[in-house]
Amino acid sequence: MYHRWPVFVSLLVFCIAAQVSATEYIVKVKQRANFHKVISSIHAENTVRIASIHQTGKLVKVSMDTHSKKSTAQRLSALMANKDIEYIVENIKLHAIETPSDLRFSEQWALRKINALTAWGLTKGSNDIVVAVIDTGVDPKHEDLAANIWVNQKEIAGNGKDDDNNGFIDDTGGWDFHGNDNTPNDETSSANPGHGTHCAGIIGAVGNNNLGVSGINQHVSIMPIRFLGADGSGDLFSSTKAIDYAIANGAHVISASWGAPSTKAMAQPIIDAVERANQKGVLFVAAAGNEGASNDSTPSYPANAGLINVINVAASNPSDQKPSWSNLGRLTVDLASPGEDILSTLPGNKYGNLSGTSMATPLVAGLAALLKSQDASLTPPQIKAILQSTGAKVEIETACKCRIDAAAATSAVATKALTIFPAAGHLDIGETMSFGAWGGSAPYTFTSSDPEIATIAADGKLTAVKKGEIKVNVKDSAGNLATSLDILVGQKPSESGNCPFGDPMICMIMCIIMPDAPWCSGGGGDGGNGGDAPGLPPGFPGMPGA
């Protein structure tokens, strides 16, 4: 039902605006370079201004006054000539755009569908597990959320000091990277009915309190982090800062109900941030998107980051079918989760239904936190494999062709059921992939269902031989067996071009100035069209041979 808001604000998803800022860029400094020395050299450039820095990510946000594509290309080329700069991308804009004992528990069809009541017989969660909700903010005083809001115990409230030396003053309850202050509250508007608060309630609305609804975790710590404003807008630079804040302050899971169709090159700063989360063992759960498209052919980031700590989530409806608006993808989307007409919390002690992969994502993030409350040693790849291997089979095009099942997943953790990870995957011919096992009794032995397609060593290292589909089997020391889902050999998702700027013409002009740029033919990358030359029109002025 969408009676509470107009139809166009009933399904939430995030996408890049058609026109992005042409004046702001993100400069990535090489890891081994002297960060402050590079900042000084950038500052010396009369044509650019330093707007902000993010030392953890070795990123510098610069702005420039540009009057033509030629002048923009010239200034970017001058920056890229610095050998200590790794890459430059546009600071693209992200926008929130809506598309298609607890008093109201009976209305929460999604919790019944995934068998939450049975799961709660094993665990109701733990406030020791921290889930960062990076979004439009969270209403920390909501009657059904307040008891589960994360508190930074190392910070003394209101003393104007950075007590824990994390770079943020008085951040007792998260941080607002949109307003640059310590109040990451959810500001509603016609563009935002309270998206972040809604996501937070799906994860951890307090259960059994005779109020409203219950999250999949009745007990959890929700870390509010805001980078999207009341108009649903936030930039790429701020999103990376938000991720790094979550990592640095103890988040176990990050819930990211936002993203955008984009080239990998343009999304590189956020991919780097998700990789930093991976290095710290933080699970990153992301929405596949609501364009009704295939992420295999139209990549969406950060969901398509392709890292082992990422779960890319599609949506399902009460009939276990894919809503028309949900993205899918057998190669890149990992699983499905209920995302249609989801009842949850809204700012001001309100409740309402929203739909989208934005709602499916926090349910997965919350279930991951539930598993983590059972066994804190679980790693992101293990959690992902457990969710995929225990999922209920549905006809939705994902890697596991499944929808999450909380009862089956928590039971698998409780019994330490032998599980192979990754549970599903894809690789090109000649590539390798490493498999492991969780549960059962070590040591483990691995075999391939078809060695002509892919061989696997006893220690779990698989080598792709020819195109096809296989399954990987594992046997533990007690003789227990487990089998993976489909492993696809010789199939890869589409790669978009390497131009890191929204206007391809800028990349074309820069190829004239610096032909060795990664996206130019003859440069260090694979070209602007996924392996070909950057698509310059015949006789383009100034090109060799024109």
Coordinates of C-alpha atoms in Angstrom, one line a residue:
M1 CA 0.0 0.0 0.0
Y2 CA 1.3 3.4 -0.9
H3 CA -1.5 5.6 0.6
R4 CA 0.9 7.5 2.9
W5 CA 2.9 9.1 0.1
P6 CA 2.4 9.7 -3.6
V7 CA 3.2 6.7 -5.8
F8 CA 6.5 8.3 -6.9
V9 CA 7.7 8.2 -3.3
S10 CA 6.8 4.7 -2.5
L11 CA 10.0 2.8 -3.6
L12 CA 13.4 4.0 -2.6
V13 CA 16.6 3.7 -4.6
F14 CA 19.6 5.8 -5.2
C15 CA 21.1 6.8 -8.6
I16 CA 23.5 9.3 -10.1
A17 CA 22.0 12.5 -11.4
A18 CA 22.1 12.9 -15.2
Q19 CA 24.3 16.0 -14.7
V20 CA 27.1 15.7 -12.1
S21 CA 29.2 18.5 -10.7
A22 CA 31.7 19.6 -13.3
T23 CA 33.7 21.6 -10.7
E24 CA 34.6 19.0 -8.1
Y25 CA 37.0 16.1 -8.4
I26 CA 38.5 13.5 -6.1
V27 CA 42.3 13.0 -6.3
K28 CA 43.7 9.7 -4.9
V29 CA 47.3 10.0 -3.7
K30 CA 49.4 6.9 -4.0
Q31 CA 49.8 4.8 -0.9
R32 CA 53.6 5.3 -0.5
A33 CA 53.6 9.0 -1.4
N34 CA 54.0 11.8 1.2
F35 CA 50.3 12.8 1.5
H36 CA 51.0 16.3 2.8
K37 CA 53.7 17.0 0.2
V38 CA 51.2 16.1 -2.5
I39 CA 48.6 18.4 -0.9
S40 CA 51.1 21.2 -1.0
S41 CA 51.9 20.6 -4.7
I42 CA 48.2 20.6 -5.5
H43 CA 47.7 23.8 -3.5
A44 CA 50.5 25.4 -5.5
E45 CA 48.4 24.8 -8.7
N46 CA 46.7 28.2 -9.3
T47 CA 43.9 26.5 -11.3
V48 CA 42.5 24.3 -8.5
R49 CA 41.4 24.8 -4.9
I50 CA 41.5 22.2 -2.2
A51 CA 38.0 21.8 -0.8
S52 CA 38.6 18.9 1.7
I53 CA 40.9 16.1 2.5
H54 CA 40.3 12.5 3.8
Q55 CA 43.6 11.2 5.0
T56 CA 42.5 7.6 5.7
G57 CA 41.5 7.2 2.1
K58 CA 44.4 9.4 0.9
L59 CA 41.9 11.4 -1.0
V60 CA 41.8 15.2 -1.7
K61 CA 38.6 16.9 -2.9
V62 CA 39.5 19.8 -5.3
S63 CA 37.3 22.3 -7.0
M64 CA 38.1 24.3 -10.1
D65 CA 36.4 27.1 -12.1
T66 CA 36.0 25.7 -15.6
H67 CA 34.7 27.5 -18.7
S68 CA 35.2 24.9 -21.3
K69 CA 35.9 21.2 -21.7
K70 CA 39.3 22.0 -23.1
S71 CA 40.3 24.0 -20.0
T72 CA 38.9 21.2 -17.7
A73 CA 41.0 18.6 -19.6
Q74 CA 44.1 20.7 -19.4
R75 CA 43.8 21.2 -15.7
L76 CA 43.1 17.6 -15.0
S77 CA 46.0 16.6 -17.2
A78 CA 48.3 18.9 -15.2
L79 CA 47.2 17.2 -12.0
M80 CA 47.6 13.7 -13.4
A81 CA 51.1 14.5 -14.5
N82 CA 52.1 14.3 -10.8
K83 CA 53.7 10.9 -10.4
D84 CA 52.4 10.7 -6.8
I85 CA 48.7 10.8 -7.9
E86 CA 47.1 7.4 -8.5
Y87 CA 43.8 8.5 -10.1
I88 CA 41.3 11.4 -10.4
V89 CA 37.5 10.9 -10.6
E90 CA 34.6 13.2 -10.6
N91 CA 33.0 13.8 -7.2
I92 CA 29.7 12.5 -8.5
K93 CA 26.4 13.3 -6.9
L94 CA 24.2 10.5 -5.4
H95 CA 20.5 11.2 -5.1
A96 CA 17.7 9.5 -3.2
I97 CA 14.8 8.9 -5.6
E98 CA 11.8 6.9 -4.6
T99 CA 10.3 4.3 -6.9
P100 CA 8.1 1.7 -7.0
S101 CA 4.3 -8.6 21.8
D102 CA 5.0 -5.7 19.1
L103 CA 1.7 -4.0 18.3
R104 CA 2.1 -4.2 14.5
F105 CA 4.1 -7.4 14.2
S106 CA 1.2 -9.1 12.4
E107 CA 1.8 -6.6 9.5
Q108 CA 5.4 -7.6 9.2
W109 CA 5.0 -10.2 6.5
A110 CA 8.7 -10.2 5.7
L111 CA 9.7 -11.5 9.1
R112 CA 7.2 -14.3 8.9
K113 CA 8.4 -15.2 5.4
I114 CA 12.0 -15.6 6.5
N115 CA 10.9 -17.5 9.6
A116 CA 12.2 -15.0 12.1
L117 CA 10.2 -16.4 15.0
T118 CA 12.0 -19.7 14.7
A119 CA 15.4 -18.0 14.4
W120 CA 14.6 -16.0 17.6
G121 CA 14.3 -19.3 19.4
L122 CA 18.1 -19.5 18.9
T123 CA 19.1 -15.8 19.2
K124 CA 17.4 -12.5 19.4
G125 CA 20.7 -10.6 18.7
S126 CA 23.2 -8.8 20.9
N127 CA 24.0 -5.2 21.5
D128 CA 27.7 -6.1 21.2
I129 CA 27.2 -6.4 17.5
V130 CA 27.3 -3.0 15.7
V131 CA 25.6 -2.3 12.4
A132 CA 26.4 1.0 10.7
V133 CA 23.5 2.4 8.8
I134 CA 25.0 4.8 6.2
D135 CA 22.1 6.7 4.8
T136 CA 20.0 9.8 5.2
G137 CA 20.4 9.6 9.0
V138 CA 18.5 7.9 11.8
D139 CA 16.0 9.3 14.3
P140 CA 17.8 8.3 17.5
K141 CA 14.9 9.2 19.8
H142 CA 12.3 7.1 18.0
E143 CA 10.4 5.0 20.6
D144 CA 11.2 1.8 18.9
L145 CA 14.9 2.5 18.2
A146 CA 16.3 4.5 21.1
A147 CA 17.3 1.5 23.2
N148 CA 19.3 0.0 20.2
I149 CA 21.2 3.1 19.1
W150 CA 25.0 2.8 19.3
V151 CA 26.8 4.9 21.8
N152 CA 30.4 5.8 21.5
Q153 CA 31.5 5.0 25.0
K154 CA 35.0 6.4 24.5
E155 CA 33.6 9.9 23.9
I156 CA 32.4 12.3 26.6
A157 CA 29.2 14.0 25.4
G158 CA 29.2 17.8 25.1
N159 CA 32.7 18.7 26.3
G160 CA 33.9 20.0 23.0
K161 CA 36.8 17.6 22.9
D162 CA 37.8 14.6 20.7
D163 CA 38.2 12.3 23.7
D164 CA 38.9 9.1 21.7
N165 CA 41.2 10.8 19.2
N166 CA 39.2 9.5 16.2
G167 CA 39.2 12.9 14.5
F168 CA 35.6 13.7 15.5
I169 CA 34.4 15.9 18.4
D170 CA 31.6 14.7 20.6
D171 CA 30.6 11.9 18.2
T172 CA 28.7 10.0 20.9
G173 CA 26.0 8.8 18.5
G174 CA 27.6 8.7 15.0
W175 CA 28.5 11.4 12.6
D176 CA 26.8 13.5 9.9
F177 CA 29.1 13.8 6.8
H178 CA 26.5 15.9 5.0
G179 CA 26.3 18.6 7.6
N180 CA 29.7 17.9 9.1
D181 CA 28.5 17.7 12.7
N182 CA 27.7 15.2 15.4
T183 CA 23.9 15.0 14.8
P184 CA 23.3 12.4 12.1
N185 CA 19.5 12.8 12.4
D186 CA 17.1 11.9 9.6
E187 CA 15.7 15.1 8.0
T188 CA 12.5 14.4 6.1
S189 CA 11.2 16.1 3.0
S190 CA 9.1 15.4 0.0
A191 CA 12.2 13.5 -1.3
N192 CA 12.9 11.7 1.9
P193 CA 10.1 10.2 4.1
G194 CA 12.8 8.9 6.5
H195 CA 14.7 6.3 4.5
G196 CA 17.6 5.9 7.0
T197 CA 15.2 5.5 10.0
H198 CA 13.2 3.0 8.0
C199 CA 16.3 0.9 7.3
A200 CA 17.4 1.1 10.9
G201 CA 14.1 -0.2 12.1
I202 CA 14.3 -3.2 9.7
I203 CA 17.6 -4.1 11.2
G204 CA 16.9 -3.4 14.9
A205 CA 13.6 -2.0 16.0
V206 CA 13.4 -3.1 19.6
G207 CA 11.5 -6.3 20.0
N208 CA 9.0 -7.4 22.7
N209 CA 8.5 -3.9 24.0
N210 CA 4.7 -3.5 23.2
L211 CA 5.5 -0.8 20.6
G212 CA 5.2 -0.7 16.9
V213 CA 7.4 -3.3 15.1
S214 CA 10.4 -5.5 15.6
G215 CA 13.6 -5.6 13.7
I216 CA 15.2 -8.9 12.7
N217 CA 17.5 -8.2 15.6
Q218 CA 15.6 -7.4 18.8
H219 CA 18.9 -6.4 20.3
V220 CA 21.7 -4.8 18.3
S221 CA 23.7 -1.5 18.2
I222 CA 22.8 0.7 15.3
M223 CA 25.5 3.2 14.3
P224 CA 23.8 6.2 12.6
I225 CA 26.0 7.7 9.8
R226 CA 24.6 10.3 7.5
F227 CA 25.9 11.5 4.1
L228 CA 22.6 12.1 2.3
G229 CA 20.7 15.3 3.0
A230 CA 17.0 16.0 3.3
D231 CA 16.9 16.4 -0.5
G232 CA 18.3 12.9 -0.9
S233 CA 21.6 14.2 -2.2
G234 CA 25.2 13.4 -1.1
D235 CA 28.5 13.0 -2.9
L236 CA 31.0 10.3 -3.5
F237 CA 33.7 11.9 -1.4
S238 CA 31.4 12.0 1.7
S239 CA 30.3 8.4 1.2
T240 CA 33.9 7.2 1.4
K241 CA 34.4 9.2 4.6
A242 CA 31.2 7.6 6.0
I243 CA 32.5 4.0 5.3
D244 CA 35.9 4.8 6.9
Y245 CA 34.1 6.2 10.0
A246 CA 32.1 2.9 10.3
I247 CA 35.3 0.8 10.0
A248 CA 37.3 2.9 12.5
N249 CA 34.6 2.9 15.1
G250 CA 33.9 -0.8 15.4
A251 CA 31.1 -1.6 12.9
H252 CA 30.8 -5.3 12.2
V253 CA 28.3 -4.8 9.4
I254 CA 27.6 -1.9 7.1
S255 CA 24.2 -1.5 5.5
A256 CA 24.3 0.5 2.3
S257 CA 20.9 1.1 0.7
W258 CA 22.2 3.3 -2.0
G259 CA 24.2 3.1 -5.2
A260 CA 24.3 4.0 -8.8
P261 CA 24.8 2.7 -12.3
S262 CA 28.4 3.8 -13.0
T263 CA 31.7 2.8 -14.6
K264 CA 34.1 1.0 -12.3
A265 CA 36.6 3.9 -12.9
M266 CA 34.2 6.5 -11.6
A267 CA 33.4 4.3 -8.6
Q268 CA 37.0 3.6 -7.7
P269 CA 37.1 5.7 -4.4
I270 CA 34.2 3.8 -3.0
I271 CA 35.5 0.4 -4.1
D272 CA 38.7 1.3 -2.3
A273 CA 36.8 2.2 0.8
V274 CA 34.9 -1.2 0.7
E275 CA 38.2 -2.9 0.3
R276 CA 39.4 -1.2 3.5
A277 CA 36.3 -2.6 5.2
N278 CA 37.3 -6.0 3.8
Q279 CA 40.8 -5.8 5.3
K280 CA 39.2 -5.1 8.7
G281 CA 36.7 -8.0 8.4
V282 CA 33.7 -5.8 8.0
L283 CA 30.7 -7.1 6.0
F284 CA 29.3 -4.7 3.4
V285 CA 25.7 -5.3 2.4
A286 CA 24.5 -3.2 -0.6
A287 CA 21.3 -2.7 -2.6
A288 CA 21.4 -4.1 -6.2
G289 CA 19.2 -1.2 -7.4
N290 CA 15.6 -0.5 -8.5
E291 CA 16.1 0.0 -12.2
G292 CA 14.7 -3.4 -13.2
A293 CA 18.0 -4.1 -14.9
S294 CA 20.7 -6.7 -14.8
N295 CA 23.7 -5.8 -12.7
D296 CA 25.6 -8.3 -14.9
S297 CA 25.3 -6.0 -17.9
T298 CA 24.7 -2.6 -16.2
P299 CA 27.0 -2.4 -13.2
S300 CA 25.8 -0.6 -10.1
Y301 CA 28.2 0.5 -7.4
P302 CA 29.0 -0.1 -4.6
A303 CA 26.9 -3.3 -5.0
N304 CA 29.0 -4.5 -7.9
A305 CA 32.3 -4.0 -6.1
G306 CA 33.0 -7.7 -6.5
L307 CA 34.9 -8.1 -3.2
I308 CA 34.5 -11.1 -0.9
N309 CA 33.0 -9.0 1.9
V310 CA 30.2 -7.6 -0.3
I311 CA 26.6 -9.0 -0.4
N312 CA 24.7 -7.6 -3.4
V313 CA 20.9 -7.8 -2.6
A314 CA 17.9 -8.1 -4.9
A315 CA 14.3 -7.8 -3.6
S316 CA 11.5 -10.3 -3.4
N317 CA 7.7 -9.9 -2.8
P318 CA 5.3 -11.9 -0.6
S319 CA 4.9 -14.5 -3.4
D320 CA 8.7 -15.0 -3.5
Q321 CA 8.8 -13.4 -6.9
K322 CA 11.0 -10.5 -8.1
P323 CA 9.1 -7.2 -8.2
S324 CA 9.4 -5.6 -11.7
W325 CA 11.6 -2.8 -10.4
S326 CA 14.3 -4.9 -8.6
N327 CA 17.6 -5.5 -10.3
L328 CA 18.9 -9.0 -10.7
G329 CA 22.0 -10.8 -12.1
R330 CA 23.2 -14.4 -11.8
L331 CA 26.8 -13.3 -11.9
T332 CA 26.8 -10.3 -9.7
V333 CA 23.7 -10.3 -7.4
D334 CA 24.2 -12.7 -4.5
L335 CA 20.7 -13.3 -3.1
A336 CA 17.2 -12.0 -2.7
S337 CA 15.4 -10.6 0.4
P338 CA 11.9 -9.3 1.1
G339 CA 11.7 -5.7 -0.1
E340 CA 8.1 -4.9 -1.1
D341 CA 5.7 -3.2 1.3
I342 CA 8.0 -3.4 4.3
L343 CA 6.6 -1.9 7.5
S344 CA 9.2 -0.1 9.6
T345 CA 10.0 3.0 11.7
L346 CA 9.9 6.5 10.4
P347 CA 11.0 9.8 12.1
G348 CA 8.9 11.2 14.8
N349 CA 7.7 7.9 16.3
K350 CA 5.9 7.1 13.1
Y351 CA 5.7 3.9 11.1
G352 CA 5.1 3.2 7.4
N353 CA 5.6 1.0 4.4
L354 CA 8.3 1.5 1.8
S355 CA 9.5 -0.8 -1.0
G356 CA 12.8 -1.3 -2.8
T357 CA 16.1 -3.1 -2.7
S358 CA 16.8 -0.4 -0.1
M359 CA 14.5 -2.3 2.2
A360 CA 15.7 -5.8 1.2
T361 CA 19.3 -4.7 2.1
P362 CA 19.0 -3.9 5.8
L363 CA 17.0 -7.2 6.3
V364 CA 20.1 -9.0 5.1
A365 CA 22.4 -6.8 7.1
G366 CA 20.3 -7.4 10.2
L367 CA 20.3 -11.2 9.6
A368 CA 24.1 -11.1 9.2
A369 CA 24.3 -9.4 12.6
L370 CA 22.0 -12.0 14.1
L371 CA 24.5 -14.7 12.9
K372 CA 27.4 -12.7 14.2
S373 CA 25.7 -12.6 17.6
Q374 CA 25.7 -16.4 17.6
D375 CA 29.4 -16.7 16.6
A376 CA 31.5 -13.5 16.7
S377 CA 34.3 -15.3 14.8
L378 CA 32.3 -15.6 11.6
T379 CA 34.0 -13.8 8.7
P380 CA 32.1 -11.9 5.9
P381 CA 32.7 -14.7 3.3
Q382 CA 31.5 -17.3 5.8
I383 CA 28.3 -15.3 6.6
K384 CA 27.6 -14.8 2.9
A385 CA 28.0 -18.5 2.2
I386 CA 25.8 -19.5 5.1
L387 CA 23.0 -17.1 3.9
Q388 CA 23.3 -18.4 0.3
S389 CA 23.5 -22.1 1.1
T390 CA 20.6 -22.0 3.6
G391 CA 18.4 -19.7 1.5
A392 CA 14.9 -20.8 0.3
K393 CA 15.0 -21.6 -3.4
V394 CA 13.1 -19.0 -5.5
E395 CA 12.9 -18.2 -9.2
I396 CA 14.8 -14.9 -8.9
E397 CA 17.9 -14.5 -10.9
T398 CA 20.7 -14.3 -8.4
A399 CA 23.9 -16.4 -7.8
C400 CA 22.1 -18.7 -5.4
K401 CA 18.6 -18.4 -6.8
C402 CA 17.5 -18.0 -3.3
R403 CA 15.8 -15.8 -0.7
I404 CA 17.2 -15.5 2.8
D405 CA 15.8 -17.9 5.5
A406 CA 16.6 -16.7 9.1
A407 CA 15.6 -20.0 10.7
A408 CA 17.8 -22.1 8.4
A409 CA 20.8 -19.8 8.7
T410 CA 20.7 -19.5 12.5
S411 CA 20.3 -23.3 12.7
A412 CA 23.3 -23.8 10.5
V413 CA 25.4 -21.6 12.8
A414 CA 24.0 -23.2 16.0
T415 CA 24.9 -26.7 14.7
K416 CA 28.1 -25.7 13.0
A417 CA 26.8 -27.3 9.8
L418 CA 29.6 -28.0 7.3
T419 CA 29.5 -25.1 4.8
I420 CA 31.7 -24.4 1.8
F421 CA 32.7 -20.8 0.9
P422 CA 32.3 -19.1 -1.4
A423 CA 29.0 -20.9 -1.9
A424 CA 28.6 -19.5 -5.5
G425 CA 30.8 -17.7 -7.9
H426 CA 32.2 -17.1 -11.3
L427 CA 35.7 -17.0 -12.9
D428 CA 37.2 -16.8 -16.3
I429 CA 39.1 -19.6 -18.1
G430 CA 42.6 -19.8 -16.6
E431 CA 41.7 -18.0 -13.5
T432 CA 41.9 -19.5 -10.0
M433 CA 39.6 -19.3 -6.9
S434 CA 40.3 -20.4 -3.4
F435 CA 37.7 -22.3 -1.4
G436 CA 37.4 -22.9 2.3
A437 CA 35.1 -24.6 4.7
W438 CA 33.4 -23.7 8.0
G439 CA 31.8 -26.0 10.5
G440 CA 32.2 -29.7 10.6
S441 CA 35.6 -31.1 11.6
A442 CA 38.9 -30.1 10.0
P443 CA 40.9 -31.1 8.0
Y444 CA 38.8 -30.7 4.8
T445 CA 39.3 -32.2 1.4
F446 CA 37.9 -30.5 -1.8
T447 CA 36.9 -32.1 -5.1
S448 CA 35.4 -30.8 -8.4
S449 CA 32.2 -32.2 -9.8
D450 CA 33.8 -32.0 -13.3
P451 CA 37.6 -31.8 -13.5
E452 CA 37.4 -31.2 -17.3
I453 CA 35.8 -27.8 -16.6
A454 CA 37.7 -26.9 -13.4
T455 CA 40.3 -28.8 -11.3
I456 CA 40.7 -28.2 -7.6
A457 CA 43.6 -29.1 -5.3
A458 CA 43.0 -30.8 -2.0
D459 CA 43.6 -27.5 -0.2
G460 CA 40.7 -25.8 -2.1
K461 CA 42.5 -23.9 -4.9
L462 CA 40.3 -24.2 -8.0
T463 CA 41.6 -23.6 -11.6
A464 CA 39.2 -23.0 -14.4
V465 CA 39.9 -25.1 -17.6
K466 CA 37.0 -24.5 -20.0
K467 CA 33.6 -22.9 -20.1
G468 CA 30.8 -24.6 -18.1
E469 CA 29.3 -25.0 -14.7
I470 CA 30.5 -27.1 -11.8
K471 CA 30.0 -27.6 -8.1
V472 CA 32.7 -27.9 -5.5
N473 CA 32.4 -30.7 -2.9
V474 CA 34.0 -30.7 0.5
K475 CA 34.5 -33.6 2.9
D476 CA 35.5 -33.2 6.6
S477 CA 37.5 -35.6 8.8
A478 CA 34.3 -37.1 10.1
G479 CA 33.1 -38.0 6.6
N480 CA 30.5 -35.2 6.4
L481 CA 29.9 -33.8 2.9
A482 CA 28.8 -30.4 1.6
T483 CA 28.4 -29.1 -1.9
S484 CA 28.6 -25.6 -3.3
L485 CA 26.0 -23.9 -5.5
D486 CA 26.8 -23.2 -9.1
I487 CA 30.3 -22.1 -10.0
L488 CA 30.3 -20.6 -13.4
V489 CA 33.4 -20.9 -15.6
G490 CA 34.0 -18.7 -18.6
Q491 CA 31.3 -16.3 -17.8
K492 CA 32.0 -12.7 -16.6
P493 CA 29.8 -9.6 -16.1
S494 CA 30.1 -6.8 -18.5
E495 CA 32.9 -4.2 -17.9
S496 CA 32.1 -0.6 -18.5
G497 CA 34.6 1.9 -19.9
N498 CA 37.5 3.3 -17.9
C499 CA 36.8 7.0 -18.4
P500 CA 36.5 8.3 -14.8
F501 CA 34.6 11.4 -15.7
G502 CA 30.9 11.8 -16.6
D503 CA 31.6 13.6 -19.9
P504 CA 33.5 11.3 -22.3
M505 CA 34.6 14.3 -24.3
I506 CA 36.9 15.4 -21.4
C507 CA 38.6 12.0 -21.6
M508 CA 38.9 12.4 -25.3
I509 CA 40.6 15.8 -25.0
M510 CA 42.9 14.5 -22.3
C511 CA 44.0 11.7 -24.6
I512 CA 45.4 14.4 -26.9
I513 CA 47.2 16.1 -24.0
M514 CA 48.5 12.9 -22.3
P515 CA 48.1 9.8 -24.6
D516 CA 49.4 7.5 -21.8
A517 CA 46.3 8.1 -19.6
P518 CA 44.8 4.7 -18.5
W519 CA 41.7 5.0 -20.6
C520 CA 43.5 6.0 -23.9
S521 CA 44.6 3.4 -26.5
G522 CA 48.3 2.8 -25.7
G523 CA 47.7 3.8 -22.1
G524 CA 48.1 1.8 -19.0
G525 CA 44.5 0.6 -18.8
D526 CA 42.1 -1.3 -21.0
G527 CA 40.8 1.6 -22.9
G528 CA 37.7 3.7 -22.6
N529 CA 35.3 1.0 -24.0
G530 CA 36.3 -2.0 -22.0
G531 CA 39.4 -2.8 -24.0
D532 CA 39.2 -0.8 -27.1
A533 CA 40.3 2.8 -27.9
P534 CA 38.4 5.4 -26.0
G535 CA 35.8 6.0 -28.7
L536 CA 37.2 9.1 -30.3
P537 CA 35.3 10.2 -33.5
P538 CA 37.2 9.9 -36.8
G539 CA 39.3 13.0 -37.5
F540 CA 39.0 14.3 -34.0
P541 CA 41.1 17.5 -33.9
G542 CA 44.6 17.1 -32.7
M543 CA 44.6 13.3 -32.7
P544 CA 47.6 11.6 -34.5
G545 CA 46.5 10.9 -38.1
A546 CA 43.6 13.3 -38.1

